[in-house]
mmCIF file of C-alpha atoms in Angstrom:
data_model
loop_
_atom_site.group_PDB
_atom_site.id
_atom_site.type_symbol
_atom_site.label_atom_id
_atom_site.label_comp_id
_atom_site.label_asym_id
_atom_site.label_seq_id
_atom_site.Cartn_x
_atom_site.Cartn_y
_atom_site.Cartn_z
ATOM 1 C CA THR W 1 -0.074 -0.112 -0.066
ATOM 2 C CA ARG W 2 2.926 2.227 0.731
ATOM 3 C CA ALA W 3 4.128 2.009 -3.176
ATOM 4 C CA THR W 4 0.748 2.904 -4.221
ATOM 5 C CA MET W 5 0.454 5.878 -2.038
ATOM 6 C CA ALA W 6 3.654 6.904 -3.242
ATOM 7 C CA GLN W 7 2.763 6.425 -6.624
ATOM 8 C CA THR W 8 -0.344 8.511 -6.285
ATOM 9 C CA TYR W 9 1.741 11.118 -4.581
ATOM 10 C CA ALA W 10 4.341 11.132 -7.267
ATOM 11 C CA THR W 11 1.895 11.299 -9.917
ATOM 12 C CA GLU W 12 0.017 14.137 -8.670
ATOM 13 C CA VAL W 13 1.119 17.673 -8.998
ATOM 14 C CA LYS W 14 1.054 19.741 -6.249
ATOM 15 C CA LEU W 15 1.805 23.692 -6.237
ATOM 16 C CA PHE W 16 4.930 23.865 -4.149
ATOM 17 C CA ASN W 17 4.180 20.045 -2.949
ATOM 18 C CA LYS W 18 1.001 21.573 -1.055
ATOM 19 C CA TRP W 19 -1.628 22.705 -2.676
ATOM 20 C CA SER W 20 -3.657 20.241 -5.028
ATOM 21 C CA PHE W 21 -5.228 21.870 -8.516
ATOM 22 C CA ASP W 22 -7.666 19.144 -8.452
ATOM 23 C CA ASP W 23 -10.911 20.664 -6.829
ATOM 24 C CA ILE W 24 -10.512 24.253 -7.909
ATOM 25 C CA GLN W 25 -13.704 26.069 -9.369
ATOM 26 C CA VAL W 26 -13.683 28.919 -11.509
ATOM 27 C CA ASP W 27 -17.176 30.700 -11.210
ATOM 28 C CA ASP W 28 -17.060 33.149 -13.717
ATOM 29 C CA ILE W 29 -18.109 31.353 -16.925
ATOM 30 C CA SER W 30 -16.391 34.160 -19.150
ATOM 31 C CA LEU W 31 -12.968 33.896 -17.478
ATOM 32 C CA GLU W 32 -13.114 30.212 -17.355
ATOM 33 C CA ASP W 33 -10.739 29.678 -20.439
ATOM 34 C CA TYR W 34 -8.585 32.105 -19.459
ATOM 35 C CA ILE W 35 -7.417 31.300 -15.982
ATOM 36 C CA ALA W 36 -5.453 28.119 -16.171
ATOM 37 C CA VAL W 37 -5.941 26.041 -13.233
ATOM 38 C CA LYS W 38 -6.941 22.747 -14.231
ATOM 39 C CA PRO W 39 -4.640 19.812 -13.334
ATOM 40 C CA LYS W 40 -3.638 20.061 -16.910
ATOM 41 C CA PHE W 41 -1.971 23.253 -15.776
ATOM 42 C CA ALA W 42 -0.605 22.121 -12.825
ATOM 43 C CA GLN W 43 3.068 22.661 -11.854
ATOM 44 C CA PHE W 44 5.410 22.197 -8.789
ATOM 45 C CA VAL W 45 6.961 25.724 -8.845
ATOM 46 C CA PRO W 46 5.790 28.726 -10.619
ATOM 47 C CA HIS W 47 8.577 28.886 -12.757
ATOM 48 C CA THR W 48 8.665 27.634 -16.563
ATOM 49 C CA ALA W 49 10.801 29.514 -18.711
ATOM 50 C CA GLY W 50 7.739 29.202 -21.135
ATOM 51 C CA ARG W 51 7.639 31.414 -24.174
ATOM 52 C CA PHE W 52 4.214 32.677 -23.667
ATOM 53 C CA GLN W 53 4.474 36.198 -25.109
ATOM 54 C CA ALA W 54 5.462 34.824 -28.409
ATOM 55 C CA LYS W 55 1.706 34.587 -29.971
ATOM 56 C CA ARG W 56 -1.180 36.270 -29.406
ATOM 57 C CA PHE W 57 -3.464 35.066 -26.442
ATOM 58 C CA LYS W 58 -0.680 32.343 -25.611
ATOM 59 C CA LYS W 59 -0.564 34.079 -22.185
ATOM 60 C CA ALA W 60 -4.062 32.334 -21.501
ATOM 61 C CA GLN W 61 -2.192 29.102 -21.535
ATOM 62 C CA CYS W 62 0.548 30.506 -18.944
ATOM 63 C CA PRO W 63 -0.445 28.676 -15.163
ATOM 64 C CA ILE W 64 -2.326 31.401 -13.558
ATOM 65 C CA VAL W 65 0.010 31.050 -10.390
ATOM 66 C CA GLU W 66 2.970 31.717 -12.615
ATOM 67 C CA ARG W 67 1.204 34.946 -13.950
ATOM 68 C CA LEU W 68 1.218 36.356 -10.556
ATOM 69 C CA THR W 69 4.661 35.556 -9.973
ATOM 70 C CA ASN W 70 5.558 37.194 -13.294
ATOM 71 C CA SER W 71 3.741 40.256 -12.524
ATOM 72 C CA ILE W 72 5.220 40.554 -9.190
ATOM 73 C CA MET W 73 8.775 40.969 -10.583
ATOM 74 C CA MET W 74 7.785 44.692 -11.475
ATOM 75 C CA HIS W 75 9.389 47.957 -11.181
ATOM 76 C CA GLY W 76 12.675 48.257 -12.808
ATOM 77 C CA ARG W 77 14.699 47.065 -9.511
ATOM 78 C CA ASN W 78 12.735 43.491 -9.429
ATOM 79 C CA ASN W 79 12.911 43.048 -13.028
ATOM 80 C CA GLY W 80 14.140 39.377 -14.057
ATOM 81 C CA LYS W 81 14.119 38.365 -10.299
ATOM 82 C CA LYS W 82 11.892 35.606 -10.708
ATOM 83 C CA ILE W 83 13.452 33.573 -7.935
ATOM 84 C CA MET W 84 12.727 35.790 -5.323
ATOM 85 C CA ALA W 85 9.108 36.332 -6.840
ATOM 86 C CA VAL W 86 8.345 32.485 -6.511
ATOM 87 C CA ARG W 87 9.449 32.861 -2.663
ATOM 88 C CA ILE W 88 7.110 35.864 -2.295
ATOM 89 C CA VAL W 89 4.190 34.111 -3.754
ATOM 90 C CA LYS W 90 5.335 30.663 -1.828
ATOM 91 C CA HIS W 91 5.342 32.887 1.426
ATOM 92 C CA ALA W 92 2.057 34.491 0.554
ATOM 93 C CA PHE W 93 0.173 31.460 -0.219
ATOM 94 C CA GLU W 94 1.174 29.830 3.087
ATOM 95 C CA ILE W 95 -0.267 33.148 4.880
ATOM 96 C CA VAL W 96 -3.685 32.908 2.681
ATOM 97 C CA ASN W 97 -3.831 29.119 4.025
ATOM 98 C CA LEU W 98 -3.435 29.962 7.696
ATOM 99 C CA LEU W 99 -5.831 32.572 7.506
ATOM 100 C CA THR W 100 -8.601 31.392 5.757
ATOM 101 C CA ASP W 101 -7.979 27.418 5.810
ATOM 102 C CA GLU W 102 -8.866 27.231 1.889
ATOM 103 C CA ASN W 103 -7.137 26.069 -0.881
ATOM 104 C CA PRO W 104 -4.656 29.394 -1.610
ATOM 105 C CA ILE W 105 -4.951 28.825 -5.480
ATOM 106 C CA GLN W 106 -9.171 28.835 -5.163
ATOM 107 C CA GLN W 107 -8.616 31.954 -3.467
ATOM 108 C CA LEU W 108 -6.395 33.585 -6.129
ATOM 109 C CA VAL W 109 -8.852 32.540 -8.706
ATOM 110 C CA ASN W 110 -12.029 34.121 -6.519
ATOM 111 C CA ALA W 111 -9.890 37.457 -6.268
ATOM 112 C CA ILE W 112 -9.025 37.339 -9.561
ATOM 113 C CA ILE W 113 -12.710 37.106 -10.713
ATOM 114 C CA ASN W 114 -13.821 39.749 -8.017
ATOM 115 C CA ALA W 115 -11.029 42.522 -8.840
ATOM 116 C CA SER W 116 -11.521 42.416 -12.395
ATOM 117 C CA PRO W 117 -13.376 45.273 -13.987
ATOM 118 C CA ARG W 118 -16.097 44.508 -16.309
ATOM 119 C CA GLU W 119 -16.874 47.721 -17.489
ATOM 120 C CA ASP W 120 -14.217 50.587 -18.393
ATOM 121 C CA SER W 121 -13.935 53.540 -20.351
ATOM 122 C CA THR W 122 -11.762 54.538 -23.447
ATOM 123 C CA ARG W 123 -11.131 57.981 -24.754
ATOM 124 C CA ILE W 124 -12.729 58.786 -27.879
ATOM 125 C CA GLY W 125 -10.933 62.135 -29.460
ATOM 126 C CA SER W 126 -12.664 63.758 -31.963
ATOM 127 C CA GLY W 127 -11.745 67.294 -33.233
ATOM 128 C CA GLY W 128 -9.776 68.093 -30.037
ATOM 129 C CA VAL W 129 -13.083 67.267 -27.711
ATOM 130 C CA VAL W 130 -11.884 64.326 -25.778
ATOM 131 C CA ARG W 131 -14.665 62.445 -24.351
ATOM 132 C CA ARG W 132 -15.266 58.902 -22.624
ATOM 133 C CA GLN W 133 -17.311 56.028 -23.558
ATOM 134 C CA ALA W 134 -17.537 53.098 -21.752
ATOM 135 C CA VAL W 135 -16.980 49.725 -23.423
ATOM 136 C CA ASP W 136 -17.396 46.365 -22.162
ATOM 137 C CA VAL W 137 -13.812 44.679 -20.698
ATOM 138 C CA SER W 138 -12.824 41.211 -22.778
ATOM 139 C CA PRO W 139 -11.996 38.229 -20.277
ATOM 140 C CA MET W 140 -8.326 38.193 -21.411
ATOM 141 C CA ARG W 141 -8.194 41.747 -20.143
ATOM 142 C CA ARG W 142 -9.924 41.143 -17.209
ATOM 143 C CA VAL W 143 -7.625 38.551 -16.105
ATOM 144 C CA ASN W 144 -4.524 40.914 -16.713
ATOM 145 C CA GLN W 145 -6.093 43.782 -15.154
ATOM 146 C CA ALA W 146 -6.774 41.964 -12.116
ATOM 147 C CA LEU W 147 -3.318 40.484 -11.420
ATOM 148 C CA TYR W 148 -1.695 44.135 -12.260
ATOM 149 C CA LEU W 149 -4.378 45.173 -9.730
ATOM 150 C CA ILE W 150 -3.584 42.465 -7.120
ATOM 151 C CA THR W 151 0.459 43.142 -7.250
ATOM 152 C CA GLN W 152 0.238 46.799 -7.634
ATOM 153 C CA GLY W 153 -1.684 47.032 -4.098
ATOM 154 C CA ALA W 154 0.671 44.708 -2.640
ATOM 155 C CA ARG W 155 3.692 46.366 -3.791
ATOM 156 C CA ALA W 156 2.249 49.765 -2.718
ATOM 157 C CA ALA W 157 1.175 48.367 1.081
ATOM 158 C CA ALA W 158 4.836 46.846 1.457
ATOM 159 C CA PHE W 159 6.357 50.066 0.363
ATOM 160 C CA ARG W 160 8.258 51.508 2.865
ATOM 161 C CA ASN W 161 6.468 49.578 5.318
ATOM 162 C CA VAL W 162 7.151 46.789 8.269
ATOM 163 C CA LYS W 163 5.097 44.444 6.516
ATOM 164 C CA THR W 164 6.718 42.189 3.909
ATOM 165 C CA ILE W 165 5.566 41.959 0.594
ATOM 166 C CA ALA W 166 4.198 38.207 0.952
ATOM 167 C CA GLU W 167 2.031 39.549 3.847
ATOM 168 C CA CYS W 168 0.623 42.251 1.970
ATOM 169 C CA LEU W 169 0.140 40.225 -1.013
ATOM 170 C CA ALA W 170 -1.691 37.709 1.077
ATOM 171 C CA ASP W 171 -3.810 40.629 2.621
ATOM 172 C CA GLU W 172 -4.706 41.758 -0.879
ATOM 173 C CA VAL W 173 -5.450 38.426 -2.245
ATOM 174 C CA ILE W 174 -7.851 37.480 0.917
ATOM 175 C CA ASN W 175 -9.452 40.793 0.868
ATOM 176 C CA ALA W 176 -10.149 40.861 -3.093
ATOM 177 C CA ALA W 177 -11.425 37.291 -2.951
ATOM 178 C CA LYS W 178 -14.176 38.132 0.049
ATOM 179 C CA GLY W 179 -14.791 41.249 -2.237
ATOM 180 C CA SER W 180 -14.098 43.984 0.677
ATOM 181 C CA SER W 181 -13.309 47.106 -0.041
ATOM 182 C CA ASN W 182 -10.048 47.254 1.909
ATOM 183 C CA SER W 183 -8.735 45.454 -0.932
ATOM 184 C CA PHE W 184 -6.665 48.064 -3.391
ATOM 185 C CA ALA W 185 -7.464 46.365 -6.101
ATOM 186 C CA ILE W 186 -11.400 45.934 -5.617
ATOM 187 C CA LYS W 187 -11.344 50.078 -4.730
ATOM 188 C CA LYS W 188 -9.673 50.538 -8.431
ATOM 189 C CA LYS W 189 -12.222 48.299 -9.823
ATOM 190 C CA ASP W 190 -15.245 49.840 -8.124
ATOM 191 C CA GLU W 191 -13.933 53.276 -9.365
ATOM 192 C CA LEU W 192 -13.305 52.186 -12.919
ATOM 193 C CA GLU W 193 -16.584 50.624 -13.100
ATOM 194 C CA ARG W 194 -18.271 53.873 -11.625
ATOM 195 C CA ILE W 195 -16.428 56.129 -14.103
ATOM 196 C CA ALA W 196 -17.809 53.959 -16.744
ATOM 197 C CA LYS W 197 -21.500 53.976 -15.590
ATOM 198 C CA ALA W 198 -21.086 57.674 -15.856
ATOM 199 C CA ASN W 199 -19.927 57.841 -19.343
ATOM 200 C CA ARG W 200 -22.333 55.311 -20.794
#
């Protein structure tokens, strides 16, 4: 029995050898194809040297945790430090699990669904008069925007602060998953949607 147990353990891919990709639900139908969390996209570390920018829409195939890792390496001084980003994500996921007792991958998915603006406004400039026009946001951009807002919020919270970036990221993910307005991403999303509503 130990051999079979070892076998199943060896075959199942878990993130950081802890979090399972098996029973993760994407509650938003439109985002299902753009959030890569099916067991097909399972990985042990969010660090594949995949060429996801080579083709348009290729990044939708990039595992979502890895996209989070990639968007943490922003702001000149952190560029290219992916090992550091992986470590941050690992710690943040530990914290998320401790605080919510849920699978942190699931929390991340919920956070992305909640933090993505559904309506945005674009600039329509004609003859020197610039007005805003409300537009719907494509699912791809919703995922991109949500990831960007979440990491931006974490970065802003950790900057010149005692809290580590991992703690801030964990807070951001938990609050966004709850849909609470303490989250930077949720605030931004509400703001964008409010502006869009005014410009319909």
